[in-house]
């Protein structure tokens, strides 16, 4: 899905976080530049994401998990939105999601941006988002101690630095395999524990009005 993007000025960086031999992928990337970053892993998702972020040489970064795919105009529409904005350094679009790897039934994840809603929970799939790489110089990094919700924590960091621009189109898909992240397929108990970890990390940074908004 990356190779077929209408926007072709793309560098693909594959982080081999397992530390094991990586299968051949050159034939899947078309004419796009490809770099495989090996490791002495296994590494956490957060550490792998930070390595990919450090290795990226472009202006913008988008992260893609193995259960995600992009429609042809996904990157082009997000790049266009950011280049036309005077203030936003992060843009995201809508995603079709299925929690069953064998189902053809999908739900739409395409909510407008609300900073308070982001505090309450993550509603933006990781591959829906394109952001400026230089945001990492402001201290925004993936928390390598988090087992899940490292993307939610990262969005919270970015939201303190820049507004998020919502592109109201469905330009990507997401079919949960139960092997990555903390999507709807993850057990409720695990989700609750992960949410508590995020809240404990952020509770001292939220304002009184933000905390009150969580209780409404």
Coordinates of C-alpha atoms in Angstrom, one line a residue:
X1 CA 0.0 0.0 0.0
X2 CA 3.0 2.3 0.4
X3 CA 4.4 1.5 -3.0
X4 CA 1.1 2.5 -4.7
X5 CA 0.8 5.9 -3.1
X6 CA 0.1 8.8 -5.5
X7 CA 2.7 10.8 -3.4
X8 CA 5.9 9.1 -4.3
X9 CA 8.6 11.1 -2.6
X10 CA 8.8 8.4 0.1
X11 CA 11.6 6.7 2.0
X12 CA 10.5 3.4 3.6
X13 CA 12.3 2.5 6.8
X14 CA 11.7 -1.0 8.2
X15 CA 12.8 -1.5 11.8
X16 CA 13.6 -5.2 12.5
X17 CA 12.7 -5.1 16.2
X18 CA 12.7 -8.8 16.7
X19 CA 16.5 -9.1 16.3
X20 CA 16.0 -12.2 14.1
X21 CA 16.5 -12.7 10.4
X22 CA 14.2 -10.5 8.4
X23 CA 12.4 -11.8 5.3
X24 CA 13.1 -10.2 1.9
X25 CA 10.9 -7.2 1.1
X26 CA 12.6 -5.4 -1.7
X27 CA 10.2 -6.6 -4.3
X28 CA 7.2 -5.1 -2.4
X29 CA 8.3 -1.5 -2.4
X30 CA 8.3 -0.7 -6.1
X31 CA 10.8 2.1 -7.0
X32 CA 10.7 3.7 -3.5
X33 CA 13.8 4.0 -1.4
X34 CA 14.0 1.3 1.2
X35 CA 16.2 0.9 4.2
X36 CA 16.1 -2.1 6.7
X37 CA 17.3 -1.2 10.1
X38 CA 18.4 -4.3 12.0
X39 CA 18.7 -4.6 15.8
X40 CA 19.9 -6.7 18.6
X41 CA 16.3 -7.0 19.8
X42 CA 13.7 -8.0 20.7
X43 CA 12.8 -4.3 21.2
X44 CA 9.6 -2.8 22.5
X45 CA 7.3 -1.0 20.1
X46 CA 8.3 2.3 21.6
X47 CA 12.0 1.7 21.1
X48 CA 11.5 0.5 17.6
X49 CA 9.4 3.6 16.8
X50 CA 12.1 5.9 18.2
X51 CA 14.7 4.2 16.1
X52 CA 12.6 4.6 13.0
X53 CA 12.0 8.3 13.9
X54 CA 15.7 8.9 14.3
X55 CA 16.6 7.2 11.0
X56 CA 14.0 9.1 9.0
X57 CA 15.5 11.8 6.8
X58 CA 12.3 13.4 5.4
X59 CA 10.2 16.3 6.6
X60 CA 7.3 14.2 7.6
X61 CA 6.9 10.8 9.3
X62 CA 4.1 8.3 9.3
X63 CA 4.2 5.0 11.2
X64 CA 2.7 1.8 9.8
X65 CA 2.0 -1.4 11.6
X66 CA 1.7 -4.8 10.0
X67 CA -2.1 -4.9 10.3
X68 CA -2.6 -1.5 8.6
X69 CA -2.8 -0.3 5.0
X70 CA -3.1 3.0 3.2
X71 CA -5.4 4.0 0.4
X72 CA -3.6 5.4 -2.7
X73 CA -4.2 9.1 -1.7
X74 CA -3.5 8.8 2.0
X75 CA -0.1 10.4 2.2
X76 CA -0.8 13.0 -0.5
X77 CA -3.9 14.3 1.2
X78 CA -2.1 14.6 4.6
X79 CA 0.9 16.3 3.0
X80 CA -1.3 18.7 1.2
X81 CA -3.3 19.5 4.4
X82 CA -0.1 20.3 6.3
X83 CA 1.4 22.4 3.6
X84 CA -1.7 24.5 3.4
X85 CA -1.9 25.0 7.1
X86 CA -0.2 27.9 8.9
X87 CA -0.2 26.4 12.3
X88 CA -0.7 22.6 12.3
X89 CA 2.3 20.3 12.3
X90 CA 0.2 17.1 12.7
X91 CA -2.6 15.9 10.4
X92 CA -4.7 12.8 10.4
X93 CA -7.6 11.3 8.4
X94 CA -10.3 8.7 8.9
X95 CA -9.7 4.9 9.0
X96 CA -11.9 1.8 8.4
X97 CA -11.4 -0.6 11.2
X98 CA -12.3 -4.3 11.7
X99 CA -11.6 -6.1 14.9
X100 CA -11.8 -9.5 13.3
X101 CA -9.1 -10.6 10.9
X102 CA -11.6 -12.7 8.9
X103 CA -14.5 -10.3 8.8
X104 CA -15.6 -7.9 6.1
X105 CA -17.5 -5.8 8.5
X106 CA -15.9 -2.5 9.4
X107 CA -16.5 0.5 11.6
X108 CA -15.4 4.1 10.8
X109 CA -12.9 5.9 13.0
X110 CA -13.0 9.5 11.8
X111 CA -13.7 11.8 14.7
X112 CA -12.8 15.5 14.7
X113 CA -10.0 16.5 16.9
X114 CA -10.8 17.3 20.5
X115 CA -7.9 17.8 23.0
X116 CA -10.1 16.8 25.9
X117 CA -11.3 13.6 24.1
X118 CA -7.6 12.7 23.5
X119 CA -7.0 13.0 27.2
X120 CA -9.9 10.6 27.9
X121 CA -8.6 8.0 25.4
X122 CA -6.9 7.4 22.1
X123 CA -9.2 7.7 19.1
X124 CA -6.6 8.1 16.3
X125 CA -5.0 5.0 14.8
X126 CA -1.2 5.4 14.5
X127 CA -1.1 5.1 10.7
X128 CA -3.8 7.8 10.3
X129 CA -1.3 10.4 11.4
X130 CA 1.4 12.3 9.5
X131 CA 3.6 14.6 11.6
X132 CA 6.6 16.8 11.2
X133 CA 9.8 14.9 12.1
X134 CA 11.3 17.9 13.8
X135 CA 8.7 17.7 16.5
X136 CA 11.1 15.1 18.0
X137 CA 13.5 18.0 18.7
X138 CA 10.9 19.5 21.1
X139 CA 11.2 16.4 23.3
X140 CA 8.4 14.4 21.8
X141 CA 9.5 10.8 21.9
X142 CA 7.8 7.4 22.2
X143 CA 7.9 6.2 25.8
X144 CA 9.9 3.0 25.6
X145 CA 8.6 1.8 29.0
X146 CA 5.0 1.5 27.7
X147 CA 4.0 -1.9 26.5
X148 CA 0.8 -0.6 24.9
X149 CA -0.7 2.9 24.2
X150 CA 2.7 4.3 23.3
X151 CA 1.0 6.0 20.4
X152 CA -1.6 7.6 22.6
X153 CA 1.1 8.9 24.9
X154 CA 2.9 10.3 21.9
X155 CA -0.2 12.0 20.6
X156 CA -0.6 13.6 24.0
X157 CA 2.9 14.9 23.8
X158 CA 2.4 16.3 20.3
X159 CA -0.9 17.9 21.3
X160 CA 1.0 20.1 23.8
X161 CA 3.1 21.5 21.0
X162 CA 0.8 21.8 18.0
X163 CA -2.8 21.7 16.9
X164 CA -4.0 18.5 15.1
X165 CA -5.5 19.0 11.7
X166 CA -8.4 16.5 10.9
X167 CA -8.7 15.6 7.2
X168 CA -12.4 14.5 6.9
X169 CA -11.8 11.6 4.5
X170 CA -11.4 7.8 4.9
X171 CA -7.9 7.2 3.5
X172 CA -6.6 4.1 5.4
X173 CA -7.7 0.7 6.7
X174 CA -6.9 -1.2 9.9
X175 CA -7.7 -4.9 10.5
X176 CA -6.7 -6.0 14.0
X177 CA -4.8 -9.2 14.4
X178 CA -4.6 -9.0 18.1
X179 CA -0.8 -8.8 17.9
X180 CA -0.1 -5.1 17.9
X181 CA -1.1 -2.1 20.0
X182 CA -4.2 -1.9 22.2
X183 CA -7.0 -1.9 19.8
X184 CA -10.5 -3.1 20.5
X185 CA -9.4 -6.7 20.3
X186 CA -7.2 -6.5 23.4
X187 CA -8.8 -7.8 26.6
X188 CA -10.6 -5.3 28.7
X189 CA -8.4 -5.9 31.8
X190 CA -5.2 -5.2 29.9
X191 CA -6.7 -2.0 28.5
X192 CA -7.7 -0.8 32.0
X193 CA -4.2 -1.4 33.3
X194 CA -2.7 0.4 30.3
X195 CA -5.0 3.4 30.8
X196 CA -4.1 3.6 34.5
X197 CA -0.4 3.8 33.5
X198 CA -1.1 6.6 31.1
X199 CA -3.2 8.5 33.6
X200 CA -0.6 8.1 36.3
X201 CA 2.0 9.5 34.0
X202 CA 0.0 12.5 32.9
X203 CA -2.1 13.5 35.9
X204 CA 0.4 16.0 37.1
X205 CA 0.6 17.7 33.8
X206 CA -3.1 18.2 33.1
X207 CA -4.7 21.5 34.2
X208 CA -7.6 21.6 36.6
X209 CA -10.1 22.3 33.7
X210 CA -8.7 19.4 31.8
X211 CA -9.1 17.1 34.7
X212 CA -12.6 18.4 35.4
X213 CA -13.5 17.7 31.8
X214 CA -12.7 14.0 32.3
X215 CA -15.3 13.8 35.0
X216 CA -18.2 15.3 33.0

